[in-house]
Amino acid sequence: MLDRILAADSLQSLDSVRVALLGKSGEITAKLKSLGGMDAETRAAEAPKIHALRGRVTDAIAGRKAELESAELERKLATEKVDLSLPAPDSISGTVHPVSQVMDELAEIFADLGFSVAEGPEIETQWYNFTALNMPENHPARAMQDTFYLEPRAPGDEPYVLRTHTSPVQIRALEVHGAPIYTIAPGRVYRSDSDATHTPMFHQVEGLVLDRNITLGHLKWTLETFLKAFFERDDLVLRMRPSYFPFTEPSAEVDVGWSMEKGRRVVGGSEGWMEVLGSGMVHPRVIANAGLDPDEWQGFAFGCGIDRLAMLKYGMDDLRAFFDGDIRWLKHYGFKALDVPTLSGGVGA
Ligand code: DAH
């Protein structure tokens, strides 16, 4: 019997041997059944032998099965070799979403200026999303943003929110790293809003600089350098308009000039203006709320919609298509995974 098991040269033939020995009408099963017809004395002598035989056969089958399986695996490994260094055929290669691409470009540009990248949670407390940013409860600015509130964890607890902007990362980054700090925080944000230019989830990048002797001039230079590098246009013109944000004082909205090229509005020149971001000098109360002394530290912050940057740079019209997951759109607007943006090769390479 053991010979037959060892002679099985495939999993199928081993299984046939198993059925022939241990199956319903198998040889060992028949021996076990025969115990019933024996007198007590013979049965007492035979039963242990038959059970031991069944144990040996079962073990031998399991052992042979393991051998055959590992031989099969070896064979597969040898024949189904994949050369990972070969380029993927176009039919199966995915693309990098324009939003991811733009985030990489931003990280690249700001890394060159000495900025780090910070992160924060998308489920945020009202303290970080509002209060610490100088928007106390009942402050009218809270109503400016259509907030998604989550169920409180326990009755009476303050509800968490889906962060409505990336600004709370300012506070978190300052708490962890202190000042001086030069950082950007790209990420998802959420507002209860939906039409051709608004989706309930979208992306922003926050910028924060806190150091000694930082002025509006540093803010303007940084934004100009960033936008010129991002849009890859030296003729990019920037306009700062006085505005209001609770977390900055003074505050400015920033427009870039556009011009018509081949029937399309493109960034550069100054035939008209479009708003691209909000900014200002960090409010002393925000600095204090992050645990730092506003008499010692000062700086600027800005917040910018990433999806809109992508639309302007790469010429998409409908924001909703960003999040449809339509493979044709992704093939058309997506980027090759190996085309990593570099400032020397052009960030949109
Ligand atoms: N958090 C603002 C928004 O979502 C954008 C913003 C404006 C961020 C000015 C800033 C800033 O850091 O200084 O509308």
Coordinates of C-alpha atoms and ligand atoms in Angstrom, one line a residue:
M1 CA 0.0 0.0 0.0
L2 CA 2.7 2.4 0.9
D3 CA 4.5 1.6 -2.4
R4 CA 1.4 2.7 -4.3
I5 CA 1.3 6.0 -2.4
L6 CA 4.9 6.8 -3.0
A7 CA 4.5 5.8 -6.7
A8 CA 1.8 8.4 -7.2
D9 CA 3.4 11.0 -9.4
S10 CA 0.6 13.7 -9.5
L11 CA -2.0 15.0 -7.1
Q12 CA -4.7 13.4 -9.2
S13 CA -3.1 9.9 -9.1
L14 CA -2.5 10.3 -5.4
D15 CA -6.1 11.1 -4.9
S16 CA -7.1 8.0 -6.8
V17 CA -4.9 5.9 -4.5
R18 CA -6.5 7.6 -1.5
V19 CA -10.0 6.7 -2.7
A20 CA -8.9 3.2 -3.5
L21 CA -7.6 2.8 0.1
L22 CA -9.7 5.0 2.3
G23 CA -12.7 5.8 0.2
K24 CA -16.2 4.4 0.9
S25 CA -15.4 1.1 -0.8
G26 CA -11.7 1.4 -0.3
E27 CA -9.5 -1.5 0.9
I28 CA -8.8 -0.2 4.4
T29 CA -12.5 0.8 4.8
A30 CA -13.4 -2.8 3.9
K31 CA -10.9 -4.1 6.6
L32 CA -12.5 -1.8 9.1
K33 CA -16.0 -3.0 8.1
S34 CA -14.9 -6.6 8.5
L35 CA -14.2 -6.0 12.2
G36 CA -18.0 -6.2 12.8
G37 CA -18.2 -9.8 11.6
M38 CA -15.3 -11.0 13.8
D39 CA -15.7 -12.7 17.2
A40 CA -14.6 -10.6 20.1
E41 CA -11.2 -12.3 20.5
T42 CA -10.1 -11.9 16.9
R43 CA -11.5 -8.4 16.8
A44 CA -9.4 -7.4 19.9
A45 CA -6.3 -8.7 18.1
E46 CA -7.1 -7.3 14.6
A47 CA -8.6 -3.9 15.4
P48 CA -5.4 -2.2 16.6
K49 CA -3.5 -3.5 13.6
I50 CA -6.1 -2.2 11.2
H51 CA -6.3 1.2 12.9
A52 CA -2.5 1.5 12.9
L53 CA -2.4 0.6 9.2
R54 CA -5.0 3.3 8.5
G55 CA -2.9 5.8 10.5
R56 CA 0.2 5.0 8.5
V57 CA -1.6 5.2 5.2
T58 CA -3.2 8.5 6.1
D59 CA 0.2 9.9 7.2
A60 CA 1.9 8.6 4.0
I61 CA -0.8 10.2 1.8
A62 CA -0.4 13.5 3.6
G63 CA 3.4 13.4 3.3
R64 CA 3.3 12.5 -0.4
K65 CA 0.7 15.3 -1.0
A66 CA 3.0 17.9 0.6
E67 CA 5.9 16.7 -1.6
L68 CA 3.8 16.8 -4.8
E69 CA 2.4 20.2 -3.9
S70 CA 5.9 21.7 -3.3
A71 CA 7.2 20.2 -6.5
E72 CA 4.2 21.7 -8.3
L73 CA 4.9 25.1 -6.8
E74 CA 8.6 24.8 -7.8
R75 CA 7.5 24.0 -11.3
K76 CA 5.1 27.0 -11.5
L77 CA 7.8 29.3 -10.1
A78 CA 10.2 28.1 -12.7
T79 CA 7.8 28.3 -15.7
E80 CA 5.6 31.3 -14.7
K81 CA 8.5 33.7 -14.2
V82 CA 7.6 37.4 -14.5
D83 CA 10.3 39.9 -15.4
L84 CA 9.3 42.8 -13.3
S85 CA 11.8 45.0 -15.0
L86 CA 9.9 44.8 -18.3
P87 CA 7.6 47.7 -19.1
A88 CA 4.0 46.9 -18.4
P89 CA 1.9 46.6 -21.6
D90 CA -0.2 49.7 -22.2
S91 CA -3.4 47.6 -21.9
I92 CA -2.8 46.8 -18.3
S93 CA -1.0 49.9 -17.0
G94 CA -2.9 52.3 -14.8
T95 CA -2.4 56.1 -14.8
V96 CA -1.6 58.6 -12.1
H97 CA -4.7 60.7 -11.3
P98 CA -4.2 64.4 -12.1
V99 CA -4.9 65.3 -8.5
S100 CA -2.1 62.9 -7.3
Q101 CA 0.1 64.3 -10.0
V102 CA -0.5 67.9 -8.9
M103 CA 0.1 67.0 -5.3
D104 CA 3.5 65.5 -6.3
E105 CA 4.3 68.7 -8.3
L106 CA 3.4 70.8 -5.3
A107 CA 5.6 68.7 -3.0
E108 CA 8.4 69.0 -5.6
I109 CA 8.2 72.8 -6.0
F110 CA 7.9 73.5 -2.3
A111 CA 10.6 71.0 -1.3
D112 CA 12.9 73.1 -3.5
L113 CA 12.0 76.1 -1.4
G114 CA 12.8 74.2 1.8
F115 CA 9.3 73.3 2.8
S116 CA 8.3 70.0 4.4
V117 CA 5.0 68.2 3.9
A118 CA 2.6 67.9 6.9
E119 CA -0.5 65.8 7.3
G120 CA -3.6 65.8 9.5
P121 CA -6.7 63.7 10.0
E122 CA -9.8 64.1 7.8
I123 CA -12.1 63.5 10.7
E124 CA -11.3 66.5 12.9
T125 CA -12.4 68.1 16.1
Q126 CA -14.2 71.4 16.1
W127 CA -11.3 72.9 18.0
Y128 CA -8.8 72.2 15.2
N129 CA -11.1 72.9 12.3
F130 CA -12.6 76.1 13.7
T131 CA -11.9 77.3 17.2
A132 CA -8.1 77.3 17.2
L133 CA -8.3 79.0 13.8
N134 CA -10.0 82.0 15.5
M135 CA -13.5 80.9 14.6
P136 CA -15.2 80.4 18.0
E137 CA -18.6 78.9 18.4
N138 CA -21.3 81.2 16.9
H139 CA -18.7 83.0 14.9
P140 CA -20.4 83.9 11.6
A141 CA -17.4 82.4 9.7
R142 CA -18.4 78.9 10.7
A143 CA -21.5 79.3 8.5
M144 CA -19.3 80.2 5.5
Q145 CA -18.4 76.6 5.2
D146 CA -21.2 73.9 4.8
T147 CA -19.9 71.5 7.3
F148 CA -20.6 67.8 7.6
Y149 CA -21.0 67.0 11.3
L150 CA -20.6 63.4 12.5
E151 CA -22.6 61.7 15.2
P152 CA -21.0 62.4 18.6
R153 CA -19.2 59.3 20.0
A154 CA -21.2 59.6 23.3
P155 CA -24.4 61.6 24.1
G156 CA -23.4 65.1 25.1
D157 CA -19.9 64.9 23.4
E158 CA -19.1 67.6 20.8
P159 CA -19.6 66.1 17.3
Y160 CA -16.5 65.6 15.2
V161 CA -16.5 67.2 11.7
L162 CA -15.1 66.2 8.3
R163 CA -12.5 68.9 8.0
T164 CA -13.8 71.7 5.8
H165 CA -10.3 72.9 4.9
T166 CA -6.6 71.9 5.3
S167 CA -6.1 74.9 7.7
P168 CA -6.4 72.7 10.9
V169 CA -3.1 71.1 9.9
Q170 CA -1.4 74.5 10.6
I171 CA -2.2 74.0 14.3
R172 CA -1.3 70.4 14.4
A173 CA 2.0 71.0 12.6
L174 CA 2.9 73.8 15.0
E175 CA 2.1 71.7 18.0
V176 CA 4.3 68.9 16.8
H177 CA 7.2 70.8 15.3
G178 CA 7.0 74.3 16.8
A179 CA 8.6 77.2 15.0
P180 CA 10.4 78.1 12.8
I181 CA 8.3 76.1 10.3
Y182 CA 8.0 76.0 6.5
T183 CA 5.5 73.4 5.5
I184 CA 2.7 72.6 3.1
A185 CA -0.3 70.3 3.9
P186 CA -2.1 68.8 0.9
G187 CA -5.2 66.6 1.4
R188 CA -8.9 65.9 1.1
V189 CA -11.5 68.3 2.5
Y190 CA -15.3 68.0 2.7
R191 CA -18.2 70.4 2.3
S192 CA -21.9 69.8 1.7
D193 CA -22.0 71.3 -1.7
S194 CA -22.4 69.8 -5.2
D195 CA -22.6 71.3 -8.7
A196 CA -20.4 71.5 -11.8
T197 CA -17.7 73.3 -9.9
H198 CA -18.2 71.9 -6.4
T199 CA -18.0 68.3 -5.1
P200 CA -18.6 67.2 -1.5
M201 CA -15.0 66.0 -1.3
F202 CA -12.2 68.0 -2.9
H203 CA -8.6 68.8 -2.3
Q204 CA -6.7 71.7 -0.9
V205 CA -3.1 72.5 -0.1
E206 CA -2.3 74.6 2.9
G207 CA 0.9 76.5 3.2
L208 CA 2.4 77.8 6.5
V209 CA 5.5 79.7 7.3
L210 CA 6.3 80.9 10.8
D211 CA 9.6 82.4 11.7
R212 CA 11.1 85.7 12.9
N213 CA 10.6 88.8 10.8
I214 CA 8.4 87.3 8.1
T215 CA 6.5 90.0 6.0
L216 CA 3.8 90.2 3.4
G217 CA 6.7 90.5 0.9
H218 CA 7.8 87.0 1.7
L219 CA 4.3 85.8 1.1
K220 CA 4.0 87.5 -2.3
W221 CA 7.4 86.2 -3.4
T222 CA 6.6 82.6 -2.3
L223 CA 3.3 82.6 -4.1
E224 CA 4.7 84.1 -7.2
T225 CA 7.6 81.6 -7.3
F226 CA 5.2 78.7 -6.7
L227 CA 2.7 79.7 -9.3
K228 CA 5.3 80.4 -12.0
A229 CA 6.9 77.1 -11.4
F230 CA 3.6 75.2 -11.3
F231 CA 2.1 76.8 -14.4
E232 CA 5.6 76.8 -16.1
R233 CA 5.0 80.4 -17.3
D234 CA 7.3 83.3 -16.7
D235 CA 4.7 85.8 -17.8
L236 CA 2.4 84.8 -14.9
V237 CA 1.1 87.9 -13.1
L238 CA -0.3 87.9 -9.6
R239 CA -2.8 90.3 -8.1
M240 CA -3.5 90.5 -4.3
R241 CA -6.9 91.8 -3.2
P242 CA -7.7 92.7 0.4
S243 CA -10.1 90.1 1.9
Y244 CA -11.2 88.5 5.1
F245 CA -10.3 85.2 6.7
P246 CA -10.6 84.7 10.5
F247 CA -7.2 83.1 10.7
T248 CA -5.2 85.7 9.0
E249 CA -4.8 89.5 9.5
P250 CA -4.4 91.1 7.0
S251 CA -5.9 88.7 4.5
A252 CA -5.6 88.7 0.7
E253 CA -7.2 86.8 -2.1
V254 CA -4.8 86.1 -4.9
D255 CA -5.7 86.2 -8.6
V256 CA -3.6 85.2 -11.5
G257 CA -3.9 86.9 -14.9
W258 CA -5.1 84.9 -17.9
S259 CA -5.1 85.3 -21.6
M260 CA -6.8 83.6 -24.6
E261 CA -4.8 81.1 -26.5
K262 CA -6.4 79.1 -29.3
G263 CA -9.9 79.8 -27.9
R264 CA -9.0 78.7 -24.4
R265 CA -8.3 80.7 -21.3
V266 CA -4.8 80.0 -20.1
V267 CA -2.8 81.2 -17.1
G268 CA -0.3 83.9 -18.1
G269 CA -0.7 87.5 -19.4
S270 CA -3.3 89.8 -18.0
E271 CA -6.4 89.9 -20.3
G272 CA -8.5 89.0 -17.2
W273 CA -8.1 87.7 -13.6
M274 CA -9.1 84.6 -11.8
E275 CA -8.9 83.8 -8.2
V276 CA -6.7 80.9 -7.2
L277 CA -6.1 81.1 -3.5
G278 CA -6.6 82.7 -0.1
S279 CA -3.8 83.9 2.1
G280 CA -2.6 86.3 4.7
M281 CA -0.4 86.9 7.8
V282 CA -1.2 84.3 10.5
H283 CA -3.4 85.9 13.1
P284 CA -1.7 86.3 16.5
R285 CA -4.5 84.4 18.2
V286 CA -3.9 81.4 15.9
I287 CA -0.2 81.4 16.9
A288 CA -1.2 81.6 20.6
N289 CA -3.8 78.8 20.2
A290 CA -1.0 76.6 18.8
G291 CA 1.0 77.2 22.0
L292 CA 3.5 79.7 20.6
D293 CA 4.3 83.3 21.5
P294 CA 2.9 85.7 18.8
D295 CA 5.3 88.4 19.9
E296 CA 8.2 86.1 19.0
W297 CA 6.9 84.4 15.9
Q298 CA 5.1 85.6 12.8
G299 CA 4.4 84.4 9.4
F300 CA 2.0 83.8 6.5
A301 CA -0.4 81.1 5.4
F302 CA -2.3 80.3 2.3
G303 CA -4.9 77.8 1.1
C304 CA -5.5 76.7 -2.4
G305 CA -7.8 74.3 -4.2
I306 CA -5.8 71.5 -5.8
D307 CA -8.5 70.3 -8.2
R308 CA -8.9 73.7 -9.6
L309 CA -5.1 74.0 -10.1
A310 CA -5.2 70.7 -12.0
M311 CA -8.2 71.9 -14.2
L312 CA -6.4 75.2 -15.0
K313 CA -3.1 73.5 -15.9
Y314 CA -4.3 70.5 -17.7
G315 CA -7.5 71.9 -19.3
M316 CA -10.4 69.9 -17.8
D317 CA -13.7 71.7 -17.6
D318 CA -15.9 69.5 -15.3
L319 CA -14.8 68.9 -11.7
R320 CA -17.2 66.0 -11.2
A321 CA -15.4 63.9 -13.8
F322 CA -12.4 63.9 -11.4
F323 CA -14.3 61.5 -9.1
D324 CA -16.3 59.4 -11.6
G325 CA -13.5 56.8 -11.9
D326 CA -14.3 56.6 -15.7
I327 CA -11.4 54.6 -17.2
R328 CA -11.5 56.6 -20.5
W329 CA -11.1 59.9 -18.6
L330 CA -8.3 58.5 -16.6
K331 CA -6.5 57.2 -19.7
H332 CA -6.9 60.6 -21.3
Y333 CA -6.0 62.9 -18.4
G334 CA -3.9 60.5 -16.3
F335 CA -0.1 60.5 -16.1
K336 CA 2.3 57.7 -16.6
A337 CA 3.5 56.3 -13.3
L338 CA 7.2 56.7 -14.2
D339 CA 6.9 60.4 -15.3
V340 CA 7.9 61.7 -11.9
P341 CA 7.7 65.5 -11.8
T342 CA 11.1 67.2 -11.3
L343 CA 11.8 70.9 -11.5
S344 CA 14.6 70.4 -13.9
G345 CA 12.5 68.2 -16.3
G346 CA 9.4 70.4 -15.8
V347 CA 6.9 69.6 -13.1
G348 CA 4.3 68.6 -15.7
A349 CA 6.8 66.2 -17.4
Ligands
DAH1 N1 -9.1 77.8 4.6 C1 -9.5 78.7 3.6 C2 -10.7 78.1 2.8 O1 -10.8 76.9 2.8 C3 -8.4 79.0 2.6 C4 -7.3 79.8 3.3 C5 -7.4 81.2 3.2 C6 -6.3 79.2 3.9 C7 -6.4 82.0 3.7 C8 -5.3 80.0 4.5 C9 -5.4 81.4 4.4 O2 -4.3 79.5 5.2 O3 -4.4 82.1 5.0 O4 -11.4 78.8 2.2

